mmCIF file of C-alpha atoms in Angstrom:
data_model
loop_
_atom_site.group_PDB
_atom_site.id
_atom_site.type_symbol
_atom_site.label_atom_id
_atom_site.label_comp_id
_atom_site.label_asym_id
_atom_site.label_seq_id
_atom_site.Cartn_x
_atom_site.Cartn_y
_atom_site.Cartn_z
ATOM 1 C CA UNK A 886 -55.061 20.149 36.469
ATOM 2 C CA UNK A 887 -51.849 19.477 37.542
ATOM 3 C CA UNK A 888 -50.754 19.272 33.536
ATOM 4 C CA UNK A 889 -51.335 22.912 33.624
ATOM 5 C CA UNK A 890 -48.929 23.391 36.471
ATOM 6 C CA UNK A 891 -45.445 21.811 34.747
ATOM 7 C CA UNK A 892 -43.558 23.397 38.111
ATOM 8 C CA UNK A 893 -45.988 22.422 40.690
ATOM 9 C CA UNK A 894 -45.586 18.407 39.683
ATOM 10 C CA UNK A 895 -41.556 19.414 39.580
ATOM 11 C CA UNK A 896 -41.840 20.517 42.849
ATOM 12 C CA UNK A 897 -44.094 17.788 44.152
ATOM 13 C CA UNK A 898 -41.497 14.882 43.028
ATOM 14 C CA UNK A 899 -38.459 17.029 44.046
ATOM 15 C CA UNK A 900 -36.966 16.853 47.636
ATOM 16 C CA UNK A 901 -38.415 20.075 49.573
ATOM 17 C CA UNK A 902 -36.079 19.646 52.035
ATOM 18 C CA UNK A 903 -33.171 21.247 50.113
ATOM 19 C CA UNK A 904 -35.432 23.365 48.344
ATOM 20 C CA UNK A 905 -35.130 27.232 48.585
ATOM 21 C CA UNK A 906 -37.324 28.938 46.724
ATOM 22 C CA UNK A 907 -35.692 32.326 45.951
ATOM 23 C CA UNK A 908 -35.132 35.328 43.207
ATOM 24 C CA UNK A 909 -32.600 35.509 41.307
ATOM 25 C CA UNK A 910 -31.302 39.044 39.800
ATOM 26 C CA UNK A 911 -33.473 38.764 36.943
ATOM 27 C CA UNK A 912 -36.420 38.834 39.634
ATOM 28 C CA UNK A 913 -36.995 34.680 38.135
ATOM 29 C CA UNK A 914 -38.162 32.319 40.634
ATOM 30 C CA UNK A 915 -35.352 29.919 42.000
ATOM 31 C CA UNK A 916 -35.852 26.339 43.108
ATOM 32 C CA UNK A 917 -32.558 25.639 43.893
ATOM 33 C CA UNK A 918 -30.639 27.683 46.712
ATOM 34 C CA UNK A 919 -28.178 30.337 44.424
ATOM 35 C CA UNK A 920 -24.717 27.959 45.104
ATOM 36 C CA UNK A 921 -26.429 25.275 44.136
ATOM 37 C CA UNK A 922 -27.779 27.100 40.877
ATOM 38 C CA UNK A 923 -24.248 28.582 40.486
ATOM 39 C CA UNK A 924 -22.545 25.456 40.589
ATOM 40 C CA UNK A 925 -25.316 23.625 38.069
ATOM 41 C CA UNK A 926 -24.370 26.165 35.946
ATOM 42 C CA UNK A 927 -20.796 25.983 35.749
ATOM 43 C CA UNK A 928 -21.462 22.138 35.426
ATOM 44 C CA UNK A 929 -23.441 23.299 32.558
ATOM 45 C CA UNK A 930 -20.674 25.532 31.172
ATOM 46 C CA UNK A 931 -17.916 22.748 31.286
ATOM 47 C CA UNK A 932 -19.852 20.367 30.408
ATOM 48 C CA UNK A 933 -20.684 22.150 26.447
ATOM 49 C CA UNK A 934 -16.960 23.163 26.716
ATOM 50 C CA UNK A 935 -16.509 19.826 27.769
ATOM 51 C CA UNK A 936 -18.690 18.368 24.730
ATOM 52 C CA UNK A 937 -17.279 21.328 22.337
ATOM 53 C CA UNK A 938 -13.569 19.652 22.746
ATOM 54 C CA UNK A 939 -14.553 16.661 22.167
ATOM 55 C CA UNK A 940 -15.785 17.327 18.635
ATOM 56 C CA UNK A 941 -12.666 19.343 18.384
ATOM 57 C CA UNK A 942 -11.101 16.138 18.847
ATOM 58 C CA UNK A 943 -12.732 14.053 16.856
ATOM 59 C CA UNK A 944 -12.221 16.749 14.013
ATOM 60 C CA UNK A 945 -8.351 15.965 14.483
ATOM 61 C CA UNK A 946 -8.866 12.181 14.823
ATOM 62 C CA UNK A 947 -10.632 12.072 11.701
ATOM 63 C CA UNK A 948 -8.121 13.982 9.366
ATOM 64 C CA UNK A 949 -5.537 11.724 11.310
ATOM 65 C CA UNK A 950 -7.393 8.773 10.438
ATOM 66 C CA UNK A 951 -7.875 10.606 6.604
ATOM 67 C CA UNK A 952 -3.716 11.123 6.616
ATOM 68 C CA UNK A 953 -3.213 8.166 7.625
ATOM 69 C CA UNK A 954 -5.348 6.070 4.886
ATOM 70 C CA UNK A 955 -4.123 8.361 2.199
ATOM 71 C CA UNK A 956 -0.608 7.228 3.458
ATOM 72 C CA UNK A 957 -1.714 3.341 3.721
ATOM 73 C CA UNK A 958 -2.473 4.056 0.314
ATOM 74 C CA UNK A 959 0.199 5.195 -1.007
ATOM 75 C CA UNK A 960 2.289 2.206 1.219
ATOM 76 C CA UNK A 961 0.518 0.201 -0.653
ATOM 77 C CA UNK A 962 0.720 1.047 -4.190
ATOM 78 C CA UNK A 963 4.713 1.442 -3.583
ATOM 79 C CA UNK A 964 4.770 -2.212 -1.920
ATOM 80 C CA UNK A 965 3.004 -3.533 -5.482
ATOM 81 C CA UNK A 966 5.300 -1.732 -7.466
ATOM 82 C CA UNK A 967 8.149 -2.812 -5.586
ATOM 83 C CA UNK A 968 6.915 -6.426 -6.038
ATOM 84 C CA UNK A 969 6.500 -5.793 -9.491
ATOM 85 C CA UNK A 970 9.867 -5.023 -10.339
ATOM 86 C CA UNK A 971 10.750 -7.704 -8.104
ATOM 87 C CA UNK A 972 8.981 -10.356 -10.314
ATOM 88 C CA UNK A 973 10.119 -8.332 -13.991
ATOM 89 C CA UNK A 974 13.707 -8.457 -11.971
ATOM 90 C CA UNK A 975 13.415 -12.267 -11.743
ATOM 91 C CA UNK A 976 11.741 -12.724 -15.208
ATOM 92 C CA UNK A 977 14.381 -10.497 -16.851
ATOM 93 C CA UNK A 978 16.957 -12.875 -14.575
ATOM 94 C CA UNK A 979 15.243 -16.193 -16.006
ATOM 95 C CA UNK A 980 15.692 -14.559 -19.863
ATOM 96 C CA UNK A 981 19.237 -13.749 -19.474
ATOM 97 C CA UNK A 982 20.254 -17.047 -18.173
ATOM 98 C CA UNK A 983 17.694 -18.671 -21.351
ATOM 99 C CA UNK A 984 19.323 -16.818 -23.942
ATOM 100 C CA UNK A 985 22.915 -17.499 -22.425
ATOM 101 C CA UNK A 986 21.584 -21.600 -22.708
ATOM 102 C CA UNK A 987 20.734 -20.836 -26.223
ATOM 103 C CA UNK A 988 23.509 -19.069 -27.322
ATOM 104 C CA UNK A 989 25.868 -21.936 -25.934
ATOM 105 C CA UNK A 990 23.614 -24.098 -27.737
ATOM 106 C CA UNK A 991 24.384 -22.024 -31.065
ATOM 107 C CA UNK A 992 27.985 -21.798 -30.570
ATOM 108 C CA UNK A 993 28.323 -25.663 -29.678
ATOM 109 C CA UNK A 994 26.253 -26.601 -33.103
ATOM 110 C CA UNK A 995 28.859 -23.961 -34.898
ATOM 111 C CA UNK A 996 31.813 -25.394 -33.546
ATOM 112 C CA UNK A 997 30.155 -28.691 -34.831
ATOM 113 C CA UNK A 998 29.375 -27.518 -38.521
ATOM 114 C CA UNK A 999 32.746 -26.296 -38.842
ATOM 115 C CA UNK A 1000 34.350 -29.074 -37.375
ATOM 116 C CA UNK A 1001 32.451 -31.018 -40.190
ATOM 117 C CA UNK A 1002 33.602 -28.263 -43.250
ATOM 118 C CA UNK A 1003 36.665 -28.691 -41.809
ATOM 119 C CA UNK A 1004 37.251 -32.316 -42.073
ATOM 120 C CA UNK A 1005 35.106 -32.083 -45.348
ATOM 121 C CA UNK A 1006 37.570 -29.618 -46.570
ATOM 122 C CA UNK A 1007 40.583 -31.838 -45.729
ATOM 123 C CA UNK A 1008 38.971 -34.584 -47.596
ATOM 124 C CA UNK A 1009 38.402 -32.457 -50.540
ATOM 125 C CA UNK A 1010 42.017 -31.766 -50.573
ATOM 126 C CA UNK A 1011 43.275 -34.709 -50.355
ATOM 127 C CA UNK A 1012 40.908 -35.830 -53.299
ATOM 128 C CA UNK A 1013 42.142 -33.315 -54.851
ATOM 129 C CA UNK A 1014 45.651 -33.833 -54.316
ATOM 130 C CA UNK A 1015 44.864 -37.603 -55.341
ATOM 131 C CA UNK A 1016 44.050 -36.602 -58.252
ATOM 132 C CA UNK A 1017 46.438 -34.005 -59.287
ATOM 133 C CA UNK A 1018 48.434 -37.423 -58.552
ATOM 134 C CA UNK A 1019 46.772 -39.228 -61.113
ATOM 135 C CA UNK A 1020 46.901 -36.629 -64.093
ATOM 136 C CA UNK A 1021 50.335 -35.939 -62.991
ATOM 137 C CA UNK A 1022 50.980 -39.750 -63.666
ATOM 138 C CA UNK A 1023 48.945 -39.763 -67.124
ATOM 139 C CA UNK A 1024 51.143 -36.831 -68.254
ATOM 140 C CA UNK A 1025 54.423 -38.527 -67.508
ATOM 141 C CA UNK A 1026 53.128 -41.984 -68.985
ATOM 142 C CA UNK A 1027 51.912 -40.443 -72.164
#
């Protein structure tokens, strides 16, 4: 029986010494004396206001968070690009000084090859100037 009577087992576990049982304007029954009730209510009141800005600010924490990633984001790709040109910087760095070690290279084994037409030159001439010699010789002996 006392599972048909919800209030009656409230009221039976609920101090009855504070208890007032009263009407409110509505002509409902009161348990609680009218402050009491009043202030239960405005507990009530900031307590969903309470719980109302709270998802408010979680709303703003999570597009802060959402800002925030998209900026790590774009941190990020900026740092691997920067890194990127650092190493092609370094590469292209490497290939200058390369080619400047091969085009020594080159000029050295030009300077060489000339220096060897050169002196093959000279002996050329003189060969040939040994010889003009000699016919010169054969004309004036003849």
């Amino acid at each position: 029986e006392a599972h048909s009577f919800p209030i009656l087992q409230l009221i039976l576990i609920m101090d009855t010494s504070k208890m007032q049982i009263s009407f409110d304007e509505m002509n409902r029954v009161r348990l609680l004396d009218t402050e009491t009730f009043k202030q239960t209510e405005s507990l009530a009141k900031e307590s969903t206001e309470f719980v109302k800005k709270i998802e408010q600010f979680n709303k703003i924490v999570g597009s802060l968070l959402a800002v925030l990633s998209a900026q790590s984001e774009k941190i990020e790709t900026a740092k691997l690009m920067a890194i990127g040109q650092k190493n092609r910087n370094k590469n292209e760095a490497e290939n200058c000084r390369r080619l400047k070690n091969e085009l020594r290279m080159q000029i050295m084994l030009k300077k060489q090859e000339l220096e060897r037409i050169r002196v093959h030159n000279q002996s050329l001439e003189k060969t040939e100037m040994e010889q003009k010699q000699i016919i010169e010789k054969l004309k004036s002996a003849a």
